[in-house]
Amino acid sequence: ALCILIFNHYFACGWYFIGSHSDPENNWVVANLEDTSDGFKYATALHWSLTQFTPAAMEIHPYNLPERIYSIVTLFFAMITFSTFTGSITANMTALRKLKSEPTRQQKVLQD
């Protein structure tokens, strides 16, 4: 979970960088956060990044081509990460069920 949070930090920083250094007239930073503090800008970028890794929604969206490309790359990385994380949880749950059922199976064999 900490690894995912670190990834989200880097994606948030990249999202803010792309927004603040791409088209100066038409970007997500100018459209949504023009008169806000740096802390609020970072929190908004982190919130955007977290929504890419989860099935959540947010009103921040890309306004130009570089932002759109960054958003797509982030989304692909998030899908792979989320799928891997879900798969590992599923594998661990299956292993736990198998461990739990083994003593029951052995006890049944001894009784027969």
Coordinates of N, CA and C in Angstrom, one line a residue, residues 1-85:
A1 N 0.8 -1.2 0.0 CA 0.0 0.0 0.0 C 0.9 1.3 0.0
L2 N 2.0 1.2 0.7 CA 2.9 2.4 0.7 C 3.5 2.6 -0.6
C3 N 3.8 1.6 -1.4 CA 4.3 1.7 -2.7 C 3.3 2.4 -3.6
I4 N 2.0 2.0 -3.5 CA 1.0 2.7 -4.3 C 0.9 4.2 -4.0
L5 N 1.0 4.5 -2.7 CA 1.0 5.9 -2.3 C 2.1 6.7 -2.9
I6 N 3.3 6.1 -2.9 CA 4.5 6.7 -3.5 C 4.3 6.9 -5.0
F7 N 3.8 5.9 -5.6 CA 3.5 6.0 -7.1 C 2.5 7.2 -7.3
N8 N 1.5 7.3 -6.5 CA 0.5 8.3 -6.6 C 1.2 9.7 -6.4
H9 N 2.1 9.8 -5.5 CA 2.8 11.1 -5.3 C 3.5 11.5 -6.5
Y10 N 4.2 10.6 -7.1 CA 5.0 10.9 -8.4 C 4.0 11.2 -9.5
F11 N 3.0 10.5 -9.7 CA 2.0 10.8 -10.7 C 1.3 12.1 -10.5
A12 N 1.1 12.5 -9.2 CA 0.5 13.8 -8.9 C 1.5 14.9 -9.3
C13 N 2.7 14.7 -8.9 CA 3.7 15.8 -9.3 C 3.8 15.9 -10.8
G14 N 3.8 14.8 -11.5 CA 3.9 14.8 -13.0 C 2.6 15.5 -13.6
W15 N 1.5 15.2 -13.0 CA 0.2 15.8 -13.5 C 0.3 17.3 -13.3
Y16 N 0.7 17.8 -12.1 CA 0.8 19.2 -11.9 C 1.9 19.8 -12.8
F17 N 3.0 19.2 -13.0 CA 4.0 19.7 -13.9 C 3.5 19.8 -15.3
I18 N 2.9 18.8 -15.8 CA 2.3 18.8 -17.2 C 1.3 20.0 -17.3
G19 N 0.4 20.1 -16.3 CA -0.6 21.1 -16.4 C 0.0 22.5 -16.3
S20 N 1.0 22.7 -15.5 CA 1.5 24.1 -15.3 C 2.5 24.4 -16.4
H21 N 3.0 23.5 -17.1 CA 4.1 23.8 -18.2 C 3.6 23.5 -19.6
S22 N 2.4 23.1 -19.8 CA 1.9 22.9 -21.1 C 1.2 24.2 -21.6
D23 N 0.2 24.1 -22.4 CA -0.5 25.3 -22.9 C -0.8 26.3 -21.8
P24 N -0.2 27.5 -21.8 CA -0.4 28.4 -20.7 C -1.8 29.0 -20.7
E25 N -2.6 28.9 -21.7 CA -4.0 29.4 -21.7 C -5.0 28.4 -21.4
N26 N -4.7 27.1 -21.7 CA -5.7 26.1 -21.6 C -5.1 24.8 -21.0
N27 N -5.2 24.8 -19.6 CA -4.7 23.6 -18.9 C -5.5 23.4 -17.7
W28 N -5.4 22.3 -17.0 CA -6.2 22.0 -15.9 C -5.9 22.9 -14.7
V29 N -4.7 23.3 -14.6 CA -4.3 24.2 -13.4 C -5.0 25.6 -13.6
V30 N -4.9 26.2 -14.7 CA -5.5 27.5 -15.0 C -7.1 27.4 -14.9
A31 N -7.6 26.3 -15.4 CA -9.1 26.1 -15.4 C -9.7 25.9 -14.0
N32 N -8.9 25.3 -13.1 CA -9.5 24.9 -11.8 C -8.8 25.6 -10.6
L33 N -7.5 25.9 -10.7 CA -6.8 26.3 -9.5 C -6.0 27.6 -9.6
E34 N -6.5 28.5 -10.4 CA -5.7 29.7 -10.7 C -5.3 30.5 -9.4
D35 N -6.2 30.7 -8.5 CA -6.0 31.5 -7.3 C -6.0 30.7 -6.0
T36 N -5.3 29.6 -6.0 CA -5.2 28.7 -4.8 C -3.8 28.5 -4.4
S37 N -3.6 28.1 -3.2 CA -2.3 27.9 -2.6 C -1.6 26.7 -3.2
D38 N -0.3 26.6 -3.1 CA 0.5 25.5 -3.6 C 0.0 24.2 -2.9
G39 N -0.3 24.2 -1.6 CA -0.7 23.0 -0.9 C -2.0 22.5 -1.5
F40 N -2.9 23.4 -1.8 CA -4.2 23.0 -2.3 C -4.0 22.4 -3.7
K41 N -3.1 23.0 -4.5 CA -2.8 22.5 -5.9 C -2.2 21.1 -5.8
Y42 N -1.3 20.8 -4.8 CA -0.7 19.5 -4.7 C -1.8 18.5 -4.2
A43 N -2.6 18.9 -3.3 CA -3.7 18.0 -2.8 C -4.6 17.7 -3.9
T44 N -5.0 18.6 -4.7 CA -5.8 18.4 -5.9 C -5.2 17.4 -6.9
A45 N -3.9 17.6 -7.2 CA -3.2 16.7 -8.1 C -3.1 15.3 -7.5
L46 N -2.9 15.2 -6.2 CA -2.8 13.9 -5.5 C -4.2 13.2 -5.6
H47 N -5.2 14.0 -5.3 CA -6.6 13.5 -5.4 C -6.9 13.0 -6.8
W48 N -6.5 13.7 -7.8 CA -6.6 13.3 -9.2 C -5.9 11.9 -9.4
S49 N -4.7 11.8 -9.0 CA -3.9 10.6 -9.1 C -4.5 9.4 -8.4
L50 N -5.0 9.6 -7.2 CA -5.7 8.5 -6.5 C -6.9 8.1 -7.2
T51 N -7.7 9.0 -7.9 CA -8.9 8.6 -8.6 C -8.5 7.8 -9.8
Q52 N -7.3 7.9 -10.3 CA -6.9 7.1 -11.5 C -6.6 5.7 -11.1
F53 N -6.3 5.4 -9.8 CA -6.0 4.1 -9.3 C -7.2 3.4 -8.7
T54 N -8.3 4.1 -8.6 CA -9.5 3.5 -8.0 C -10.7 3.8 -8.9
P55 N -11.8 3.1 -8.6 CA -13.0 3.4 -9.4 C -13.7 4.6 -8.9
A56 N -13.0 5.7 -8.8 CA -13.6 7.0 -8.3 C -13.7 8.0 -9.4
A57 N -14.4 9.1 -9.2 CA -14.5 10.1 -10.2 C -14.1 11.5 -9.6
M58 N -13.7 12.4 -10.4 CA -13.3 13.7 -10.0 C -13.5 14.7 -11.1
E59 N -13.8 15.9 -10.8 CA -14.1 16.9 -11.8 C -12.9 17.5 -12.5
I60 N -11.7 17.1 -12.1 CA -10.5 17.6 -12.8 C -10.3 16.6 -14.0
H61 N -10.0 17.2 -15.2 CA -9.8 16.4 -16.4 C -8.8 17.1 -17.3
P62 N -8.2 16.4 -18.3 CA -7.3 17.0 -19.2 C -7.9 18.1 -20.1
Y63 N -7.1 19.1 -20.4 CA -7.6 20.2 -21.2 C -6.9 20.3 -22.5
N64 N -5.7 19.6 -22.6 CA -4.9 19.7 -23.9 C -4.3 18.4 -24.1
L65 N -3.6 18.3 -25.3 CA -3.0 17.0 -25.7 C -2.0 16.4 -24.7
P66 N -1.0 17.2 -24.3 CA 0.0 16.6 -23.3 C -0.7 16.1 -22.0
E67 N -1.7 16.8 -21.5 CA -2.4 16.3 -20.4 C -3.2 15.1 -20.7
R68 N -3.8 15.0 -21.8 CA -4.6 13.8 -22.2 C -3.6 12.6 -22.3
I69 N -2.5 12.8 -23.0 CA -1.5 11.7 -23.1 C -1.0 11.2 -21.7
Y70 N -0.7 12.2 -20.8 CA -0.3 11.8 -19.5 C -1.4 11.1 -18.7
S71 N -2.6 11.5 -18.9 CA -3.7 10.9 -18.2 C -3.9 9.4 -18.7
I72 N -3.7 9.2 -20.0 CA -3.9 7.8 -20.6 C -2.8 6.9 -20.1
V73 N -1.5 7.4 -20.1 CA -0.4 6.7 -19.6 C -0.6 6.3 -18.1
T74 N -1.0 7.3 -17.3 CA -1.3 7.1 -15.9 C -2.4 6.0 -15.7
L75 N -3.4 6.1 -16.5 CA -4.5 5.2 -16.4 C -4.1 3.7 -16.7
F76 N -3.3 3.6 -17.8 CA -2.8 2.2 -18.1 C -1.9 1.7 -16.9
F77 N -1.0 2.5 -16.4 CA -0.2 2.1 -15.3 C -1.1 1.7 -14.1
A78 N -2.1 2.5 -13.8 CA -3.0 2.3 -12.7 C -3.8 1.0 -12.9
M79 N -4.2 0.7 -14.1 CA -4.9 -0.6 -14.4 C -4.0 -1.8 -14.1
I80 N -2.8 -1.7 -14.6 CA -1.9 -2.8 -14.3 C -1.6 -3.0 -12.8
T81 N -1.4 -1.9 -12.2 CA -1.1 -1.9 -10.7 C -2.3 -2.4 -9.9
F82 N -3.5 -1.9 -10.2 CA -4.7 -2.3 -9.5 C -4.9 -3.8 -9.8
S83 N -4.8 -4.3 -11.0 CA -5.0 -5.7 -11.4 C -4.0 -6.6 -10.6
T84 N -2.7 -6.2 -10.6 CA -1.7 -7.0 -9.9 C -2.0 -7.0 -8.4
F85 N -2.4 -5.9 -7.8 CA -2.7 -5.8 -6.4 C -3.9 -6.7 -6.1

